[in-house]
Amino acid sequence: MFEQLGLIGCGLMGSSFALALKRAGLVKRVVGYSKSPSTTERARKMGVIDVEASSALLAVAGADIVLLAIPVSATEATFKAIRHLVGPHTLVMDVGSTKHDVVDAARRALLEHVGSFVPCHPITGKEVSGVEHADADLYAGRQVILTPIERTFTVQLQKAIEVWTALGCHVTQMSPQAHDAAYAAVSHLPHLIAFAMINGLNSQAHGRDYMALAGPGFRDFTRIAASDPQMWRDILLANREELLAQSKIFQQTLQSLEQLISSGSGDALESQIRQASQTRAKWRVS
């Protein structure tokens, strides 16, 4: 059990982690900080946190476990703000969707304390954000990717594994680079496509009328376009190289299908559709 969680960012991800940790009996007290004081106050009134902190540094004071649940662009500044209270026995984690940039920020900002940081990416979330949507079950049964570096302390890594496992997660480890390449393909590009799809409709004179006629397929395909704009701006920019590489592959594949349609090559088009259909039918969420 941990004595105190220092929660930096009382939005959906951070608040859900705090609730899950409390329900599992893994923490005695939660001290929380958010950039917006009204968010921190709401988190306290909801029972997500026990004490409101006026700064990230004060949230970390006395904490033996710290979670950063903030936009990835704010990571380095936050590390700089808290590093003086990060000790060799403190477990520091994040929930960012990109890892190479976060690790680089940790190296620059935490300096000799970087070994206490275990980069994490829980594969979960909702289209809605905010503490009011906090859910103690958000992490249950989900994958969590850990991307430790050569300076990560073995003790902290083991603690991180134990924490996420206790919350019902399936824990996997990989390098930050491998993580970002994989999630550019299966998460960041799909979001980019969904954003483009909706904006493409918005750009047409009758786009809204078309959307009014859409059914469940359109709903499911575009669901992630309703995601948090600031968060996804940061993610797409942070992982731009891997994302743009995946986007080129997608564009080439799309153009190949367009050529088959343009030339009326029905058999070849059906073959490509069948290949995609069979691959998708065999896929299961881990």
mmCIF file of C-alpha atoms in Angstrom:
data_model
loop_
_atom_site.group_PDB
_atom_site.id
_atom_site.type_symbol
_atom_site.label_atom_id
_atom_site.label_comp_id
_atom_site.label_asym_id
_atom_site.label_seq_id
_atom_site.Cartn_x
_atom_site.Cartn_y
_atom_site.Cartn_z
ATOM 1 C CA MET A 1 0.000 0.000 0.000
ATOM 2 C CA PHE A 2 1.071 3.561 -0.744
ATOM 3 C CA GLU A 3 0.775 6.322 1.821
ATOM 4 C CA GLN A 4 -0.024 9.130 -0.609
ATOM 5 C CA LEU A 5 -0.748 9.572 -4.291
ATOM 6 C CA GLY A 6 0.291 12.895 -5.743
ATOM 7 C CA LEU A 7 -2.104 13.344 -8.652
ATOM 8 C CA ILE A 8 -1.155 15.983 -11.206
ATOM 9 C CA GLY A 9 -4.088 16.397 -13.537
ATOM 10 C CA CYS A 10 -7.571 15.635 -12.210
ATOM 11 C CA GLY A 11 -9.188 14.915 -15.552
ATOM 12 C CA LEU A 12 -10.655 11.639 -16.779
ATOM 13 C CA MET A 13 -7.472 9.562 -16.739
ATOM 14 C CA GLY A 14 -5.999 10.862 -13.501
ATOM 15 C CA SER A 15 -9.247 10.853 -11.560
ATOM 16 C CA SER A 16 -10.123 7.355 -12.750
ATOM 17 C CA PHE A 17 -6.694 6.138 -11.596
ATOM 18 C CA ALA A 18 -7.220 7.700 -8.172
ATOM 19 C CA LEU A 19 -10.660 6.104 -7.803
ATOM 20 C CA ALA A 20 -9.326 2.711 -8.910
ATOM 21 C CA LEU A 21 -6.395 2.952 -6.505
ATOM 22 C CA LYS A 22 -8.716 3.861 -3.632
ATOM 23 C CA ARG A 23 -11.176 1.081 -4.395
ATOM 24 C CA ALA A 24 -8.353 -1.465 -4.476
ATOM 25 C CA GLY A 25 -7.157 -0.258 -1.079
ATOM 26 C CA LEU A 26 -3.738 0.650 -2.492
ATOM 27 C CA VAL A 27 -3.491 4.222 -1.201
ATOM 28 C CA LYS A 28 -4.355 5.980 2.052
ATOM 29 C CA ARG A 29 -4.572 9.555 0.806
ATOM 30 C CA VAL A 30 -4.764 11.379 -2.539
ATOM 31 C CA VAL A 31 -3.510 14.931 -2.952
ATOM 32 C CA GLY A 32 -4.482 16.440 -6.290
ATOM 33 C CA TYR A 33 -3.569 19.399 -8.439
ATOM 34 C CA SER A 34 -5.028 20.663 -11.693
ATOM 35 C CA LYS A 35 -4.293 23.800 -13.650
ATOM 36 C CA SER A 36 -7.916 24.801 -13.132
ATOM 37 C CA PRO A 37 -8.728 25.263 -9.405
ATOM 38 C CA SER A 38 -12.395 24.532 -10.115
ATOM 39 C CA THR A 39 -11.417 21.090 -11.440
ATOM 40 C CA THR A 40 -9.419 20.327 -8.306
ATOM 41 C CA GLU A 41 -12.315 21.482 -6.128
ATOM 42 C CA ARG A 42 -14.752 19.313 -8.068
ATOM 43 C CA ALA A 43 -12.424 16.335 -7.687
ATOM 44 C CA ARG A 44 -12.374 16.795 -3.919
ATOM 45 C CA LYS A 45 -16.155 17.131 -3.690
ATOM 46 C CA MET A 46 -16.533 13.939 -5.746
ATOM 47 C CA GLY A 47 -14.182 12.051 -3.425
ATOM 48 C CA VAL A 48 -11.571 11.555 -6.134
ATOM 49 C CA ILE A 49 -8.953 13.372 -4.062
ATOM 50 C CA ASP A 50 -8.768 14.046 -0.355
ATOM 51 C CA VAL A 51 -6.733 17.241 -0.393
ATOM 52 C CA GLU A 52 -6.450 20.052 -2.943
ATOM 53 C CA ALA A 53 -2.940 21.263 -3.773
ATOM 54 C CA SER A 54 -2.265 24.734 -5.153
ATOM 55 C CA SER A 55 0.697 23.569 -7.237
ATOM 56 C CA ALA A 56 2.185 20.441 -8.766
ATOM 57 C CA LEU A 57 5.062 20.634 -6.291
ATOM 58 C CA LEU A 58 2.720 20.646 -3.296
ATOM 59 C CA ALA A 59 0.820 17.679 -4.728
ATOM 60 C CA VAL A 60 4.068 15.715 -4.748
ATOM 61 C CA ALA A 61 5.124 16.751 -1.229
ATOM 62 C CA GLY A 62 4.958 13.634 0.944
ATOM 63 C CA ALA A 63 3.856 11.385 -1.931
ATOM 64 C CA ASP A 64 5.394 7.958 -2.488
ATOM 65 C CA ILE A 65 3.523 7.514 -5.780
ATOM 66 C CA VAL A 66 2.965 10.264 -8.347
ATOM 67 C CA LEU A 67 0.860 10.201 -11.516
ATOM 68 C CA LEU A 68 1.090 12.793 -14.269
ATOM 69 C CA ALA A 69 -2.194 12.845 -16.180
ATOM 70 C CA ILE A 70 -1.594 15.978 -18.216
ATOM 71 C CA PRO A 71 -1.143 16.980 -21.873
ATOM 72 C CA VAL A 72 2.160 15.575 -23.137
ATOM 73 C CA SER A 73 3.286 19.091 -24.052
ATOM 74 C CA ALA A 74 3.214 20.036 -20.353
ATOM 75 C CA THR A 75 5.369 17.103 -19.242
ATOM 76 C CA GLU A 76 8.788 18.752 -19.179
ATOM 77 C CA ALA A 77 7.639 21.863 -17.310
ATOM 78 C CA THR A 78 5.858 19.685 -14.767
ATOM 79 C CA PHE A 79 8.911 17.496 -14.222
ATOM 80 C CA LYS A 80 10.991 20.619 -13.617
ATOM 81 C CA ALA A 81 8.427 21.866 -11.109
ATOM 82 C CA ILE A 82 8.426 18.670 -9.028
ATOM 83 C CA ARG A 83 11.938 17.240 -9.385
ATOM 84 C CA HIS A 84 13.210 18.577 -6.061
ATOM 85 C CA LEU A 85 10.666 16.422 -4.217
ATOM 86 C CA VAL A 86 11.184 13.264 -6.288
ATOM 87 C CA GLY A 87 13.308 10.894 -4.215
ATOM 88 C CA PRO A 88 14.913 7.530 -4.903
ATOM 89 C CA HIS A 89 11.909 5.747 -3.372
ATOM 90 C CA THR A 90 9.236 7.735 -5.213
ATOM 91 C CA LEU A 91 7.366 6.014 -8.032
ATOM 92 C CA VAL A 92 6.548 8.528 -10.773
ATOM 93 C CA MET A 93 4.354 7.505 -13.713
ATOM 94 C CA ASP A 94 2.473 9.158 -16.559
ATOM 95 C CA VAL A 95 -0.391 8.155 -18.842
ATOM 96 C CA GLY A 96 0.714 9.901 -22.039
ATOM 97 C CA SER A 97 -0.104 8.463 -25.452
ATOM 98 C CA THR A 98 3.387 9.187 -26.774
ATOM 99 C CA LYS A 99 6.524 7.998 -25.078
ATOM 100 C CA HIS A 100 9.727 9.052 -26.874
ATOM 101 C CA ASP A 101 9.050 12.745 -26.254
ATOM 102 C CA VAL A 102 8.012 12.094 -22.664
ATOM 103 C CA VAL A 103 11.181 10.118 -21.970
ATOM 104 C CA ASP A 104 13.305 12.871 -23.498
ATOM 105 C CA ALA A 105 11.528 15.421 -21.302
ATOM 106 C CA ALA A 106 12.171 13.274 -18.233
ATOM 107 C CA ARG A 107 15.882 12.995 -19.026
ATOM 108 C CA ARG A 108 16.200 16.771 -19.400
ATOM 109 C CA ALA A 109 14.053 17.786 -16.447
ATOM 110 C CA LEU A 110 14.397 15.078 -13.783
ATOM 111 C CA LEU A 111 18.161 14.747 -14.238
ATOM 112 C CA GLU A 112 19.531 12.412 -11.537
ATOM 113 C CA HIS A 113 15.972 11.561 -10.454
ATOM 114 C CA VAL A 114 14.982 10.098 -13.844
ATOM 115 C CA GLY A 115 15.370 6.550 -12.492
ATOM 116 C CA SER A 116 12.219 7.025 -10.413
ATOM 117 C CA PHE A 117 10.117 7.572 -13.546
ATOM 118 C CA VAL A 118 8.340 4.691 -15.258
ATOM 119 C CA PRO A 119 6.695 5.851 -18.510
ATOM 120 C CA CYS A 120 3.232 4.314 -18.945
ATOM 121 C CA HIS A 121 0.504 4.278 -21.565
ATOM 122 C CA PRO A 122 -2.834 2.737 -20.499
ATOM 123 C CA ILE A 123 -4.777 1.705 -23.601
ATOM 124 C CA THR A 124 -8.112 3.083 -22.504
ATOM 125 C CA GLY A 125 -10.146 6.274 -22.443
ATOM 126 C CA LYS A 126 -13.423 7.835 -23.496
ATOM 127 C CA GLU A 127 -14.487 10.393 -26.081
ATOM 128 C CA VAL A 128 -15.496 12.625 -23.174
ATOM 129 C CA SER A 129 -13.041 14.250 -20.799
ATOM 130 C CA GLY A 130 -13.130 15.797 -17.345
ATOM 131 C CA VAL A 131 -13.325 14.677 -13.736
ATOM 132 C CA GLU A 132 -17.110 14.356 -13.950
ATOM 133 C CA HIS A 133 -16.597 11.312 -16.185
ATOM 134 C CA ALA A 134 -14.133 9.585 -13.833
ATOM 135 C CA ASP A 135 -14.644 5.827 -13.699
ATOM 136 C CA ALA A 136 -12.956 3.410 -11.303
ATOM 137 C CA ASP A 137 -13.394 0.661 -13.930
ATOM 138 C CA LEU A 138 -11.678 2.604 -16.713
ATOM 139 C CA TYR A 139 -8.463 0.571 -16.460
ATOM 140 C CA ALA A 140 -9.908 -2.844 -15.587
ATOM 141 C CA GLY A 141 -9.043 -5.464 -18.198
ATOM 142 C CA ARG A 142 -7.068 -2.996 -20.325
ATOM 143 C CA GLN A 143 -3.527 -3.108 -21.626
ATOM 144 C CA VAL A 144 -0.897 -0.865 -20.085
ATOM 145 C CA ILE A 145 2.344 -0.377 -21.988
ATOM 146 C CA LEU A 146 5.440 0.404 -19.901
ATOM 147 C CA THR A 147 8.468 1.864 -21.687
ATOM 148 C CA PRO A 148 11.319 1.854 -19.139
ATOM 149 C CA ILE A 149 14.732 3.190 -20.117
ATOM 150 C CA GLU A 150 18.193 2.017 -19.121
ATOM 151 C CA ARG A 151 18.216 4.336 -16.094
ATOM 152 C CA THR A 152 14.822 3.256 -14.749
ATOM 153 C CA PHE A 153 15.221 1.760 -11.280
ATOM 154 C CA THR A 154 14.322 -1.926 -11.128
ATOM 155 C CA VAL A 155 12.409 -1.413 -7.888
ATOM 156 C CA GLN A 156 10.237 1.330 -9.391
ATOM 157 C CA LEU A 157 9.563 -0.712 -12.508
ATOM 158 C CA GLN A 158 8.422 -3.649 -10.385
ATOM 159 C CA LYS A 159 6.188 -1.363 -8.313
ATOM 160 C CA ALA A 160 4.604 -0.003 -11.489
ATOM 161 C CA ILE A 161 3.928 -3.511 -12.755
ATOM 162 C CA GLU A 162 2.348 -4.450 -9.432
ATOM 163 C CA VAL A 163 0.161 -1.334 -9.305
ATOM 164 C CA TRP A 164 -1.287 -1.754 -12.784
ATOM 165 C CA THR A 165 -1.715 -5.494 -12.317
ATOM 166 C CA ALA A 166 -3.591 -4.871 -9.067
ATOM 167 C CA LEU A 167 -5.974 -2.621 -11.005
ATOM 168 C CA GLY A 168 -6.761 -5.519 -13.359
ATOM 169 C CA CYS A 169 -4.539 -4.435 -16.242
ATOM 170 C CA HIS A 170 -2.483 -6.522 -18.644
ATOM 171 C CA VAL A 171 1.035 -5.103 -18.520
ATOM 172 C CA THR A 172 3.413 -5.121 -21.493
ATOM 173 C CA GLN A 173 6.881 -3.621 -21.897
ATOM 174 C CA MET A 174 8.571 -2.185 -24.987
ATOM 175 C CA SER A 175 10.964 0.594 -25.922
ATOM 176 C CA PRO A 176 9.652 4.166 -26.295
ATOM 177 C CA GLN A 177 10.555 4.096 -30.000
ATOM 178 C CA ALA A 178 8.727 0.824 -30.651
ATOM 179 C CA HIS A 179 5.711 2.121 -28.750
ATOM 180 C CA ASP A 180 5.450 5.295 -30.796
ATOM 181 C CA ALA A 181 5.812 3.436 -34.099
ATOM 182 C CA ALA A 182 3.067 0.981 -33.152
ATOM 183 C CA TYR A 183 0.602 3.544 -31.842
ATOM 184 C CA ALA A 184 1.125 5.852 -34.798
ATOM 185 C CA ALA A 185 -0.334 2.992 -36.839
ATOM 186 C CA VAL A 186 -3.160 1.773 -34.619
ATOM 187 C CA SER A 187 -4.205 4.903 -32.712
ATOM 188 C CA HIS A 188 -2.803 8.192 -33.936
ATOM 189 C CA LEU A 189 -3.474 7.643 -37.657
ATOM 190 C CA PRO A 190 -7.061 6.433 -37.074
ATOM 191 C CA HIS A 191 -7.738 9.602 -35.079
ATOM 192 C CA LEU A 192 -6.228 11.730 -37.834
ATOM 193 C CA ILE A 193 -8.415 10.008 -40.424
ATOM 194 C CA ALA A 194 -11.535 10.459 -38.285
ATOM 195 C CA PHE A 195 -10.805 14.171 -37.830
ATOM 196 C CA ALA A 196 -10.247 14.544 -41.587
ATOM 197 C CA MET A 197 -13.441 12.642 -42.369
ATOM 198 C CA ILE A 198 -15.611 14.926 -40.255
ATOM 199 C CA ASN A 199 -13.875 18.076 -41.481
ATOM 200 C CA GLY A 200 -14.297 16.879 -45.055
ATOM 201 C CA LEU A 201 -18.026 16.624 -44.534
ATOM 202 C CA ASN A 202 -18.096 20.010 -42.817
ATOM 203 C CA SER A 203 -16.438 21.560 -45.867
ATOM 204 C CA GLN A 204 -19.292 20.483 -48.160
ATOM 205 C CA ALA A 205 -22.424 22.536 -48.633
ATOM 206 C CA HIS A 206 -24.645 19.552 -47.837
ATOM 207 C CA GLY A 207 -22.295 17.822 -45.401
ATOM 208 C CA ARG A 208 -24.546 18.287 -42.382
ATOM 209 C CA ASP A 209 -27.482 16.904 -44.357
ATOM 210 C CA TYR A 210 -25.432 13.848 -45.256
ATOM 211 C CA MET A 211 -24.495 13.319 -41.604
ATOM 212 C CA ALA A 212 -28.176 13.427 -40.649
ATOM 213 C CA LEU A 213 -28.691 10.369 -42.874
ATOM 214 C CA ALA A 214 -25.772 8.402 -41.421
ATOM 215 C CA GLY A 215 -26.229 5.183 -39.480
ATOM 216 C CA PRO A 216 -24.355 3.000 -36.992
ATOM 217 C CA GLY A 217 -21.419 2.361 -39.342
ATOM 218 C CA PHE A 218 -20.672 6.070 -39.619
ATOM 219 C CA ARG A 219 -21.179 6.485 -35.874
ATOM 220 C CA ASP A 220 -18.684 3.741 -35.059
ATOM 221 C CA PHE A 221 -16.145 4.831 -37.664
ATOM 222 C CA THR A 222 -16.108 8.479 -36.552
ATOM 223 C CA ARG A 223 -16.582 8.021 -32.788
ATOM 224 C CA ILE A 224 -13.005 9.021 -31.983
ATOM 225 C CA ALA A 225 -13.367 12.316 -33.859
ATOM 226 C CA ALA A 226 -15.154 13.588 -30.732
ATOM 227 C CA SER A 227 -11.928 13.235 -28.701
ATOM 228 C CA ASP A 228 -10.332 16.073 -26.737
ATOM 229 C CA PRO A 229 -8.832 18.600 -29.223
ATOM 230 C CA GLN A 230 -5.945 19.871 -27.075
ATOM 231 C CA MET A 231 -4.837 16.398 -26.087
ATOM 232 C CA TRP A 232 -4.874 15.133 -29.659
ATOM 233 C CA ARG A 233 -3.155 18.221 -31.016
ATOM 234 C CA ASP A 234 -0.278 17.460 -28.646
ATOM 235 C CA ILE A 235 -0.209 13.746 -29.481
ATOM 236 C CA LEU A 236 -0.198 14.245 -33.245
ATOM 237 C CA LEU A 237 2.556 16.839 -33.071
ATOM 238 C CA ALA A 238 4.648 14.881 -30.565
ATOM 239 C CA ASN A 239 4.630 11.762 -32.751
ATOM 240 C CA ARG A 240 4.695 13.554 -36.083
ATOM 241 C CA GLU A 241 7.487 11.553 -37.742
ATOM 242 C CA GLU A 242 5.965 8.139 -37.088
ATOM 243 C CA LEU A 243 2.474 9.454 -37.821
ATOM 244 C CA LEU A 244 3.428 10.979 -41.169
ATOM 245 C CA ALA A 245 5.178 7.756 -42.172
ATOM 246 C CA GLN A 246 1.984 5.810 -41.448
ATOM 247 C CA SER A 247 -0.093 8.434 -43.245
ATOM 248 C CA LYS A 248 1.963 7.950 -46.415
ATOM 249 C CA ILE A 249 1.365 4.191 -46.290
ATOM 250 C CA PHE A 250 -2.354 4.801 -45.831
ATOM 251 C CA GLN A 251 -2.497 7.272 -48.723
ATOM 252 C CA GLN A 252 -0.701 4.809 -51.014
ATOM 253 C CA THR A 253 -3.152 2.053 -50.080
ATOM 254 C CA LEU A 254 -6.133 4.364 -50.545
ATOM 255 C CA GLN A 255 -4.850 5.453 -53.953
ATOM 256 C CA SER A 256 -4.483 1.802 -55.004
ATOM 257 C CA LEU A 257 -8.111 1.164 -54.122
ATOM 258 C CA GLU A 258 -9.179 4.339 -55.928
ATOM 259 C CA GLN A 259 -7.362 3.178 -59.064
ATOM 260 C CA LEU A 260 -9.191 -0.153 -58.970
ATOM 261 C CA ILE A 261 -12.511 1.662 -58.648
ATOM 262 C CA SER A 262 -11.612 4.117 -61.416
ATOM 263 C CA SER A 263 -10.660 1.323 -63.811
ATOM 264 C CA GLY A 264 -13.665 -0.796 -62.921
ATOM 265 C CA SER A 265 -11.471 -3.710 -61.781
ATOM 266 C CA GLY A 266 -14.164 -5.490 -59.818
ATOM 267 C CA ASP A 267 -12.348 -8.754 -59.159
ATOM 268 C CA ALA A 268 -9.178 -7.024 -57.903
ATOM 269 C CA LEU A 269 -11.240 -4.631 -55.778
ATOM 270 C CA GLU A 270 -13.159 -7.512 -54.230
ATOM 271 C CA SER A 271 -9.890 -9.279 -53.475
ATOM 272 C CA GLN A 272 -8.558 -6.237 -51.618
ATOM 273 C CA ILE A 273 -11.793 -5.853 -49.673
ATOM 274 C CA ARG A 274 -11.777 -9.564 -48.793
ATOM 275 C CA GLN A 275 -8.211 -9.327 -47.518
ATOM 276 C CA ALA A 276 -9.154 -6.417 -45.246
ATOM 277 C CA SER A 277 -12.361 -8.125 -44.128
ATOM 278 C CA GLN A 278 -10.626 -11.348 -43.173
ATOM 279 C CA THR A 279 -7.843 -9.569 -41.310
ATOM 280 C CA ARG A 280 -10.326 -7.482 -39.335
ATOM 281 C CA ALA A 281 -12.536 -10.489 -38.596
ATOM 282 C CA LYS A 282 -9.600 -12.356 -37.033
ATOM 283 C CA TRP A 283 -8.481 -9.435 -34.877
ATOM 284 C CA ARG A 284 -9.399 -9.354 -31.200
ATOM 285 C CA VAL A 285 -8.724 -6.691 -28.589
ATOM 286 C CA SER A 286 -6.003 -7.923 -26.242
#
